[in-house]
């Protein structure tokens, strides 16, 4: 296959091998309208244009070689995860990059068999169809905001850079488009859309068959500055003029310093005493920075936490509560701040991937491990200052568990960051 890559995948300098290479096969589906694979029995290169959407981010491709076989793809990274040969009832694990899906391998293929039986006529008609497939991009099928920006929307941008968006015929849209793909990439405005968010996985399987779709999902793992600039420009112009004019700390208005972003979280992996803790941090900072202003960020379920913090704050502290703001406004806010304190997760995405600000990151011990790759997947990244494992006290022995941390630890780290920002601003002012 002769491919033209105007914009090749970046090779990431990270010890975590999961992020070393881009996912090539999904781009070739767009470029050649087929998925290619090596027949495990003959060693020949063969191709297919038959796909079956299973669930979540999982797509299975059917190949006819010496024997019929299937390749299951999925997870956030869009990897090839397993190969199944029905005649021999053999499954080969192709990757351990998502151990959760690997454990469900047998269940996934059994689900595919059940769908085949349920929709036997539709499957047979699809396989035998001579009509051109509808090349269909799967978008917004997983709620996770971080992976949406890191891999999914980034994958669309990767296709844009390689001049391949025109090849797409259709978008299959789930419930979790955190930004509207067709607004961010107007090149997709004229494409057919299948809005599938409210359907069951089984119904999605049927509808994609009935529309003769060849499904794919491109995942790109490196966040370029050009991609981030595109998101910010879109977010800025989507905001109203009144909103933009009301933002603090514009070039002609340095009313507050520091403008500190405080990310709250309550539904899981949350700092249990964050209400009292953040109040202590902010009040302590106000002793050295009397013009401090706080931007509260988080899901709407954090409003009670905001109220509890505000009650404990000194009256001169300026408060901006953005909990009910749409995402594009939060993205713009994140570009106005001087520093942040965030939970490792969606909140940290906005300030350190979609913006370039310094700050402190805390989380349960498991998510603190993301420090090893966090700043390496973004061009010219400012690395968050992660808390150390020993500074976190777990309250639950499980993933996404709640935890405690001494507020003074966070205070000391953010204080040093703010002092550095202050010094940089003074130097810049003297230079000008």
Tab-separated table of C-alpha atoms in Angstrom:
chain	number	residue	atom	x	y	z
A	1	UNK	CA	0.000	0.000	0.000
A	2	UNK	CA	1.343	3.386	-0.958
A	3	UNK	CA	0.213	5.951	1.560
A	4	UNK	CA	0.537	9.709	1.502
A	5	UNK	CA	1.132	11.178	4.936
A	6	UNK	CA	1.241	14.945	4.846
A	7	UNK	CA	1.189	14.907	8.629
A	8	UNK	CA	2.678	11.690	10.065
A	9	UNK	CA	2.025	10.411	13.553
A	10	UNK	CA	4.364	11.798	16.188
A	11	UNK	CA	6.568	9.326	18.027
A	12	UNK	CA	6.296	10.044	21.715
A	13	UNK	CA	9.369	9.905	23.937
A	14	UNK	CA	7.691	8.116	26.821
A	15	UNK	CA	8.487	4.902	28.680
A	16	UNK	CA	4.824	3.918	28.488
A	17	UNK	CA	4.726	1.875	25.283
A	18	UNK	CA	0.973	2.337	24.923
A	19	UNK	CA	1.547	5.838	23.588
A	20	UNK	CA	4.626	5.312	21.427
A	21	UNK	CA	2.942	4.891	18.065
A	22	UNK	CA	-0.087	6.260	16.317
A	23	UNK	CA	-2.906	3.946	15.300
A	24	UNK	CA	-2.293	3.510	11.582
A	25	UNK	CA	-4.974	1.055	10.492
A	26	UNK	CA	-7.897	3.398	11.110
A	27	UNK	CA	-6.392	6.046	8.846
A	28	UNK	CA	-5.931	3.471	6.085
A	29	UNK	CA	-9.638	2.643	6.343
A	30	UNK	CA	-10.410	6.258	5.461
A	31	UNK	CA	-7.746	6.491	2.775
A	32	UNK	CA	-8.442	3.197	1.000
A	33	UNK	CA	-12.034	2.407	2.094
A	34	UNK	CA	-10.835	-0.963	3.393
A	35	UNK	CA	-9.139	-2.377	6.465
A	36	UNK	CA	-6.074	-4.498	5.720
A	37	UNK	CA	-4.704	-7.424	7.719
A	38	UNK	CA	-2.445	-10.457	7.392
A	39	UNK	CA	-4.337	-13.741	7.102
A	40	UNK	CA	-3.091	-15.708	10.149
A	41	UNK	CA	-3.266	-19.006	8.232
A	42	UNK	CA	-1.787	-18.101	4.830
A	43	UNK	CA	0.308	-15.041	5.618
A	44	UNK	CA	-1.281	-13.163	2.724
A	45	UNK	CA	-2.334	-9.525	2.878
A	46	UNK	CA	-6.126	-9.347	2.612
A	47	UNK	CA	-8.706	-6.626	3.062
A	48	UNK	CA	-12.273	-6.108	4.217
A	49	UNK	CA	-14.971	-3.456	4.133
A	50	UNK	CA	-17.198	-5.245	6.658
A	51	UNK	CA	-17.506	-3.823	10.174
A	52	UNK	CA	-19.807	-4.538	13.107
A	53	UNK	CA	-20.273	-1.985	15.850
A	54	UNK	CA	-20.535	-3.878	19.144
A	55	UNK	CA	-20.639	-1.446	22.064
A	56	UNK	CA	-18.939	1.575	23.583
A	57	UNK	CA	-15.822	2.155	21.410
A	58	UNK	CA	-15.623	-1.442	20.162
A	59	UNK	CA	-15.764	-2.221	16.427
A	60	UNK	CA	-15.185	-5.714	15.002
A	61	UNK	CA	-14.015	-6.305	11.417
A	62	UNK	CA	-14.761	-9.486	9.437
A	63	UNK	CA	-12.147	-10.936	7.061
A	64	UNK	CA	-12.426	-13.822	4.596
A	65	UNK	CA	-9.070	-15.559	4.210
A	66	UNK	CA	-8.322	-19.265	4.272
A	67	UNK	CA	-10.899	-19.178	7.054
A	68	UNK	CA	-13.203	-16.395	8.200
A	69	UNK	CA	-11.695	-14.429	11.069
A	70	UNK	CA	-12.507	-11.290	13.039
A	71	UNK	CA	-10.376	-8.506	14.504
A	72	UNK	CA	-11.727	-6.637	17.522
A	73	UNK	CA	-10.658	-3.008	17.940
A	74	UNK	CA	-11.474	-0.540	20.659
A	75	UNK	CA	-10.605	1.198	23.904
A	76	UNK	CA	-9.664	4.876	24.102
A	77	UNK	CA	-6.622	4.310	21.919
A	78	UNK	CA	-8.520	2.534	19.141
A	79	UNK	CA	-6.119	-0.411	19.155
A	80	UNK	CA	-6.398	-3.881	17.604
A	81	UNK	CA	-7.054	-5.982	20.694
A	82	UNK	CA	-7.832	-9.537	19.574
A	83	UNK	CA	-8.327	-11.890	16.613
A	84	UNK	CA	-10.960	-14.639	16.529
A	85	UNK	CA	-11.180	-17.666	14.185
A	86	UNK	CA	-14.686	-19.168	14.639
A	87	UNK	CA	-13.961	-22.510	12.929
A	88	UNK	CA	-11.325	-23.376	15.517
A	89	UNK	CA	-12.831	-21.351	18.371
A	90	UNK	CA	-9.440	-19.707	18.822
A	91	UNK	CA	-8.911	-16.180	20.121
A	92	UNK	CA	-5.504	-14.525	19.855
A	93	UNK	CA	-4.869	-11.560	22.142
A	94	UNK	CA	-3.129	-8.959	19.979
A	95	UNK	CA	-2.538	-6.379	22.670
A	96	UNK	CA	-2.646	-5.982	26.434
A	97	UNK	CA	-3.185	-2.231	26.176
A	98	UNK	CA	-6.650	-2.493	27.695
A	99	UNK	CA	-6.772	-5.331	30.206
A	100	UNK	CA	-10.440	-4.672	30.986
A	101	UNK	CA	-11.497	-5.422	27.398
A	102	UNK	CA	-9.059	-8.334	27.207
A	103	UNK	CA	-10.819	-9.947	30.168
A	104	UNK	CA	-14.123	-9.555	28.312
A	105	UNK	CA	-12.852	-11.096	25.062
A	106	UNK	CA	-15.026	-14.219	25.197
A	107	UNK	CA	-18.051	-12.186	26.239
A	108	UNK	CA	-17.530	-9.740	23.361
A	109	UNK	CA	-17.427	-12.449	20.712
A	110	UNK	CA	-20.423	-14.197	22.283
A	111	UNK	CA	-22.298	-10.893	22.077
A	112	UNK	CA	-21.369	-10.636	18.394
A	113	UNK	CA	-22.746	-14.157	17.808
A	114	UNK	CA	-25.972	-13.233	19.596
A	115	UNK	CA	-26.358	-10.136	17.432
A	116	UNK	CA	-25.736	-12.231	14.309
A	117	UNK	CA	-28.542	-14.587	15.307
A	118	UNK	CA	-30.909	-11.761	16.246
A	119	UNK	CA	-30.316	-9.846	13.010
A	120	UNK	CA	-29.483	-12.764	10.736
A	121	UNK	CA	-31.220	-11.308	7.669
A	122	UNK	CA	-29.628	-7.868	8.071
A	123	UNK	CA	-26.167	-9.386	8.574
A	124	UNK	CA	-26.524	-11.618	5.515
A	125	UNK	CA	-27.753	-8.725	3.390
A	126	UNK	CA	-24.888	-6.525	4.604
A	127	UNK	CA	-22.199	-9.121	3.898
A	128	UNK	CA	-23.571	-9.846	0.413
A	129	UNK	CA	-24.195	-6.220	-0.532
A	130	UNK	CA	-22.425	-4.943	-3.648
A	131	UNK	CA	-23.296	-1.324	-2.893
A	132	UNK	CA	-20.492	1.033	-1.812
A	133	UNK	CA	-20.131	1.171	1.948
A	134	UNK	CA	-20.991	4.344	3.824
A	135	UNK	CA	-17.671	5.297	5.420
A	136	UNK	CA	-18.791	6.196	8.945
A	137	UNK	CA	-16.838	7.852	11.746
A	138	UNK	CA	-17.914	6.899	15.287
A	139	UNK	CA	-17.958	10.060	17.441
A	140	UNK	CA	-19.055	10.793	21.016
A	141	UNK	CA	-19.856	7.276	22.241
A	142	UNK	CA	-17.922	7.588	25.548
A	143	UNK	CA	-18.546	10.221	28.198
A	144	UNK	CA	-14.913	10.781	29.188
A	145	UNK	CA	-13.943	14.374	28.366
A	146	UNK	CA	-10.197	13.832	28.567
A	147	UNK	CA	-10.066	11.018	26.024
A	148	UNK	CA	-12.486	12.895	23.757
A	149	UNK	CA	-9.960	15.707	23.364
A	150	UNK	CA	-6.797	13.638	23.641
A	151	UNK	CA	-7.623	10.922	21.106
A	152	UNK	CA	-11.048	11.169	19.475
A	153	UNK	CA	-11.358	14.794	18.359
A	154	UNK	CA	-7.602	14.772	17.854
A	155	UNK	CA	-8.091	11.864	15.448
A	156	UNK	CA	-10.480	13.956	13.358
A	157	UNK	CA	-7.865	16.727	13.311
A	158	UNK	CA	-5.302	14.150	12.173
A	159	UNK	CA	-7.530	13.272	9.215
A	160	UNK	CA	-7.950	16.980	8.487
A	161	UNK	CA	-4.182	17.461	8.380
A	162	UNK	CA	-3.855	14.517	6.002
A	163	UNK	CA	-6.571	15.914	3.678
A	164	UNK	CA	-8.840	12.919	4.314
A	165	UNK	CA	-12.016	14.471	5.741
A	166	UNK	CA	-13.626	14.554	2.300
A	167	UNK	CA	-13.542	10.750	2.185
A	168	UNK	CA	-15.884	10.442	5.160
A	169	UNK	CA	-19.520	9.837	4.158
A	170	UNK	CA	-21.246	9.790	7.524
A	171	UNK	CA	-20.918	10.592	11.225
A	172	UNK	CA	-22.470	8.239	13.787
A	173	UNK	CA	-23.085	10.552	16.738
A	174	UNK	CA	-23.382	9.474	20.372
A	175	UNK	CA	-24.462	11.495	23.397
A	176	UNK	CA	-21.008	12.741	24.317
A	177	UNK	CA	-19.846	15.307	21.798
A	178	UNK	CA	-18.249	17.669	24.284
A	179	UNK	CA	-17.788	20.096	21.395
A	180	UNK	CA	-19.759	19.796	18.175
A	181	UNK	CA	-17.449	18.105	15.672
A	182	UNK	CA	-19.130	19.673	12.650
A	183	UNK	CA	-18.733	23.150	14.155
A	184	UNK	CA	-15.069	22.623	14.901
A	185	UNK	CA	-14.511	21.034	11.474
A	186	UNK	CA	-16.925	22.722	9.027
A	187	UNK	CA	-15.582	20.386	6.328
A	188	UNK	CA	-17.918	17.747	7.835
A	189	UNK	CA	-21.064	19.878	7.730
A	190	UNK	CA	-22.390	18.286	4.559
A	191	UNK	CA	-21.941	14.706	5.766
A	192	UNK	CA	-24.831	12.421	6.623
A	193	UNK	CA	-25.414	12.097	10.375
A	194	UNK	CA	-26.815	9.122	12.260
A	195	UNK	CA	-27.774	10.336	15.741
A	196	UNK	CA	-27.600	7.158	17.832
A	197	UNK	CA	-27.145	8.395	21.385
A	198	UNK	CA	-30.515	7.232	22.707
A	199	UNK	CA	-30.409	3.743	21.187
A	200	UNK	CA	-29.241	0.521	22.838
A	201	UNK	CA	-26.000	-1.084	21.648
A	202	UNK	CA	-27.994	-3.794	19.891
A	203	UNK	CA	-30.096	-1.209	18.070
A	204	UNK	CA	-26.970	0.719	17.059
A	205	UNK	CA	-25.572	-2.525	15.648
A	206	UNK	CA	-28.723	-2.968	13.541
A	207	UNK	CA	-28.973	0.639	12.350
A	208	UNK	CA	-25.351	0.769	11.236
A	209	UNK	CA	-25.873	-2.483	9.320
A	210	UNK	CA	-29.053	-1.198	7.690
A	211	UNK	CA	-27.211	1.912	6.547
A	212	UNK	CA	-24.473	-0.230	4.983
A	213	UNK	CA	-21.784	1.437	7.114
A	214	UNK	CA	-18.086	0.723	7.224
A	215	UNK	CA	-17.361	2.045	10.710
A	216	UNK	CA	-14.082	3.371	12.019
A	217	UNK	CA	-12.695	5.571	14.788
A	218	UNK	CA	-9.386	7.352	14.325
A	219	UNK	CA	-7.361	7.957	17.487
A	220	UNK	CA	-4.351	10.268	17.557
A	221	UNK	CA	-2.187	10.358	20.686
A	222	UNK	CA	-0.156	13.551	20.331
A	223	UNK	CA	-1.725	16.944	21.049
A	224	UNK	CA	-0.244	19.567	18.740
A	225	UNK	CA	-0.279	23.296	19.372
A	226	UNK	CA	-2.121	23.796	16.092
A	227	UNK	CA	-4.905	21.485	17.267
A	228	UNK	CA	-5.213	23.322	20.597
A	229	UNK	CA	-5.264	26.698	18.835
A	230	UNK	CA	-8.107	25.483	16.647
A	231	UNK	CA	-10.127	24.505	19.725
A	232	UNK	CA	-9.452	27.804	21.484
A	233	UNK	CA	-10.306	29.928	18.442
A	234	UNK	CA	-13.558	28.015	18.061
A	235	UNK	CA	-14.373	28.440	21.765
A	236	UNK	CA	-13.537	32.167	21.732
A	237	UNK	CA	-15.757	33.019	18.782
A	238	UNK	CA	-18.573	30.847	20.140
A	239	UNK	CA	-18.686	33.036	23.273
A	240	UNK	CA	-20.864	36.132	23.232
A	241	UNK	CA	-19.269	39.556	23.005
A	242	UNK	CA	-20.666	40.424	26.443
A	243	UNK	CA	-19.015	37.333	27.916
A	244	UNK	CA	-15.645	38.172	26.368
A	245	UNK	CA	-15.763	41.783	27.526
A	246	UNK	CA	-16.565	40.738	31.104
A	247	UNK	CA	-13.483	38.525	31.460
A	248	UNK	CA	-10.975	39.753	34.051
A	249	UNK	CA	-7.261	40.221	33.509
A	250	UNK	CA	-7.421	41.241	29.873
A	251	UNK	CA	-4.325	43.010	28.558
A	252	UNK	CA	-5.757	46.382	29.506
A	253	UNK	CA	-7.190	45.277	32.844
A	254	UNK	CA	-4.946	43.592	35.419
A	255	UNK	CA	-7.402	44.010	38.247
A	256	UNK	CA	-6.644	40.702	39.972
A	257	UNK	CA	-3.554	38.654	40.706
A	258	UNK	CA	-3.374	35.793	40.882
A	259	UNK	CA	-6.442	34.591	39.022
A	260	UNK	CA	-6.476	31.051	40.423
A	261	UNK	CA	-8.496	28.200	38.899
A	262	UNK	CA	-9.813	25.762	41.527
A	263	UNK	CA	-11.177	22.498	40.138
A	264	UNK	CA	-13.721	20.669	42.329
A	265	UNK	CA	-14.914	17.070	42.169
A	266	UNK	CA	-17.451	15.139	44.270
A	267	UNK	CA	-18.719	12.059	42.390
A	268	UNK	CA	-15.559	9.943	42.770
A	269	UNK	CA	-11.787	10.202	43.400
A	270	UNK	CA	-12.447	13.377	45.374
A	271	UNK	CA	-10.523	15.130	48.119
A	272	UNK	CA	-12.823	14.461	51.062
A	273	UNK	CA	-12.118	17.682	52.973
A	274	UNK	CA	-11.776	19.919	49.922
A	275	UNK	CA	-14.278	22.478	51.254
A	276	UNK	CA	-12.292	23.373	54.358
A	277	UNK	CA	-9.000	22.653	52.612
A	278	UNK	CA	-9.518	25.032	49.702
A	279	UNK	CA	-10.833	27.737	52.033
A	280	UNK	CA	-7.634	27.462	54.076
A	281	UNK	CA	-5.451	27.589	50.951
A	282	UNK	CA	-7.220	30.627	49.495
A	283	UNK	CA	-7.257	32.554	52.770
A	284	UNK	CA	-3.566	31.825	53.297
A	285	UNK	CA	-2.721	32.963	49.751
A	286	UNK	CA	-4.684	36.180	50.270
A	287	UNK	CA	-2.200	37.195	52.978
A	288	UNK	CA	0.504	37.577	50.318
A	289	UNK	CA	-1.795	38.285	47.375
A	290	UNK	CA	-4.618	40.577	48.570
A	291	UNK	CA	-5.960	40.936	45.010
A	292	UNK	CA	-6.436	37.198	44.531
A	293	UNK	CA	-9.472	36.023	42.540
A	294	UNK	CA	-10.793	32.471	42.323
A	295	UNK	CA	-12.373	30.701	39.345
A	296	UNK	CA	-14.328	27.664	40.547
A	297	UNK	CA	-14.573	24.851	37.995
A	298	UNK	CA	-16.320	21.482	38.117
A	299	UNK	CA	-19.579	19.668	37.460
A	300	UNK	CA	-22.810	21.235	38.680
A	301	UNK	CA	-22.913	18.729	41.569
A	302	UNK	CA	-20.103	20.736	43.210
A	303	UNK	CA	-22.228	23.819	43.928
A	304	UNK	CA	-22.645	22.935	47.608
A	305	UNK	CA	-18.876	22.653	47.929
A	306	UNK	CA	-18.494	26.127	46.404
A	307	UNK	CA	-21.023	27.503	48.879
A	308	UNK	CA	-19.184	25.922	51.811
A	309	UNK	CA	-15.860	27.392	50.653
A	310	UNK	CA	-17.219	30.887	50.024
A	311	UNK	CA	-18.691	31.046	53.545
A	312	UNK	CA	-15.203	30.560	54.960
A	313	UNK	CA	-13.353	33.033	52.719
A	314	UNK	CA	-12.226	36.522	53.577
A	315	UNK	CA	-14.626	39.099	52.092
A	316	UNK	CA	-12.048	40.698	49.781
A	317	UNK	CA	-11.535	37.483	47.766
A	318	UNK	CA	-13.193	37.831	44.351
A	319	UNK	CA	-15.163	34.750	43.242
A	320	UNK	CA	-16.107	33.545	39.751
A	321	UNK	CA	-18.319	30.453	39.781
A	322	UNK	CA	-18.216	28.756	36.358
A	323	UNK	CA	-19.817	25.437	37.355
A	324	UNK	CA	-22.866	25.941	35.142
A	325	UNK	CA	-20.923	27.363	32.198
A	326	UNK	CA	-20.835	25.552	28.839
A	327	UNK	CA	-17.533	23.936	27.963
A	328	UNK	CA	-16.478	26.495	25.354
A	329	UNK	CA	-16.719	29.247	27.974
A	330	UNK	CA	-14.673	27.190	30.441
A	331	UNK	CA	-11.987	26.743	27.787
A	332	UNK	CA	-11.799	30.512	27.324
A	333	UNK	CA	-11.688	31.042	31.092
A	334	UNK	CA	-8.763	28.624	31.352
A	335	UNK	CA	-6.732	30.877	29.060
A	336	UNK	CA	-7.251	33.867	31.377
A	337	UNK	CA	-5.963	32.336	34.605
A	338	UNK	CA	-2.505	32.588	36.119
A	339	UNK	CA	-2.383	29.174	37.798
A	340	UNK	CA	-4.578	26.270	38.875
A	341	UNK	CA	-5.212	23.539	41.426
A	342	UNK	CA	-6.873	20.560	39.715
A	343	UNK	CA	-7.857	16.960	40.213
A	344	UNK	CA	-6.129	14.651	37.728
A	345	UNK	CA	-8.872	14.104	35.145
A	346	UNK	CA	-11.201	16.255	33.078
A	347	UNK	CA	-10.439	19.425	35.015
A	348	UNK	CA	-6.716	19.066	34.404
A	349	UNK	CA	-7.380	18.556	30.685
A	350	UNK	CA	-8.820	22.052	30.342
A	351	UNK	CA	-5.964	23.858	32.080
A	352	UNK	CA	-2.906	21.859	30.982
A	353	UNK	CA	-3.842	20.304	27.607
A	354	UNK	CA	-6.329	22.819	26.197
A	355	UNK	CA	-4.393	25.688	27.749
A	356	UNK	CA	-0.795	26.305	28.794
A	357	UNK	CA	-0.901	27.217	32.452
A	358	UNK	CA	1.162	26.063	35.446
A	359	UNK	CA	-0.448	24.460	38.447
A	360	UNK	CA	-0.791	21.689	41.007
A	361	UNK	CA	-2.471	18.329	40.358
A	362	UNK	CA	-3.790	15.973	43.043
A	363	UNK	CA	-5.760	12.716	42.889
A	364	UNK	CA	-6.045	9.231	44.308
A	365	UNK	CA	-2.772	7.330	44.136
A	366	UNK	CA	-3.760	5.383	41.039
A	367	UNK	CA	-4.396	8.475	38.937
A	368	UNK	CA	-1.203	10.131	40.155
A	369	UNK	CA	0.557	7.535	37.972
A	370	UNK	CA	-0.572	9.551	34.955
A	371	UNK	CA	2.282	11.926	35.697
A	372	UNK	CA	4.543	9.603	33.685
A	373	UNK	CA	2.892	10.580	30.412
A	374	UNK	CA	0.714	13.640	31.082
A	375	UNK	CA	3.013	16.359	29.810
A	376	UNK	CA	4.649	14.172	27.152
A	377	UNK	CA	1.569	13.782	24.989
A	378	UNK	CA	1.295	17.532	24.307
A	379	UNK	CA	3.543	19.789	22.288
A	380	UNK	CA	5.374	22.412	24.399
A	381	UNK	CA	3.516	21.306	27.506
A	382	UNK	CA	3.880	22.953	30.903
A	383	UNK	CA	4.053	19.961	33.222
A	384	UNK	CA	1.622	20.041	36.159
A	385	UNK	CA	3.222	19.715	39.580
A	386	UNK	CA	1.789	16.384	40.739
A	387	UNK	CA	1.532	15.543	44.409
A	388	UNK	CA	3.612	12.585	45.538
A	389	UNK	CA	2.029	9.249	46.407
A	390	UNK	CA	3.074	9.532	50.038
A	391	UNK	CA	1.298	12.895	50.294
A	392	UNK	CA	-2.051	11.211	49.568
A	393	UNK	CA	-3.959	9.228	52.192
A	394	UNK	CA	-6.400	6.790	50.507
A	395	UNK	CA	-9.815	6.415	52.129
A	396	UNK	CA	-10.934	3.549	49.884
A	397	UNK	CA	-8.897	0.652	48.558
A	398	UNK	CA	-10.141	0.813	44.972
A	399	UNK	CA	-9.765	2.695	41.721
A	400	UNK	CA	-11.384	6.133	41.712
A	401	UNK	CA	-11.402	6.081	45.508
A	402	UNK	CA	-11.689	9.182	47.686
A	403	UNK	CA	-8.679	10.444	49.613
A	404	UNK	CA	-7.325	12.994	52.066
A	405	UNK	CA	-4.412	15.387	51.723
A	406	UNK	CA	-2.971	18.032	54.036
A	407	UNK	CA	-4.034	21.385	52.563
A	408	UNK	CA	-0.689	22.914	53.524
A	409	UNK	CA	1.085	20.613	51.066
A	410	UNK	CA	-1.000	21.976	48.193
A	411	UNK	CA	-0.614	25.525	49.522
A	412	UNK	CA	3.179	25.350	49.559
A	413	UNK	CA	3.313	24.057	45.992
A	414	UNK	CA	0.836	26.546	44.511
A	415	UNK	CA	2.453	29.433	46.425
A	416	UNK	CA	5.798	28.747	44.751
A	417	UNK	CA	4.140	28.536	41.336
A	418	UNK	CA	2.328	31.852	41.819
A	419	UNK	CA	5.532	33.557	42.974
A	420	UNK	CA	7.260	32.330	39.817
A	421	UNK	CA	4.410	33.612	37.632
A	422	UNK	CA	4.549	36.954	39.444
A	423	UNK	CA	8.283	37.246	38.789
A	424	UNK	CA	7.819	36.398	35.093
A	425	UNK	CA	5.119	39.050	34.750
A	426	UNK	CA	7.352	41.690	36.352
A	427	UNK	CA	10.227	40.820	34.015
A	428	UNK	CA	7.895	40.965	31.002
A	429	UNK	CA	6.553	44.335	32.162
A	430	UNK	CA	10.065	45.771	32.571
A	431	UNK	CA	11.048	44.469	29.134
A	432	UNK	CA	8.078	46.191	27.516
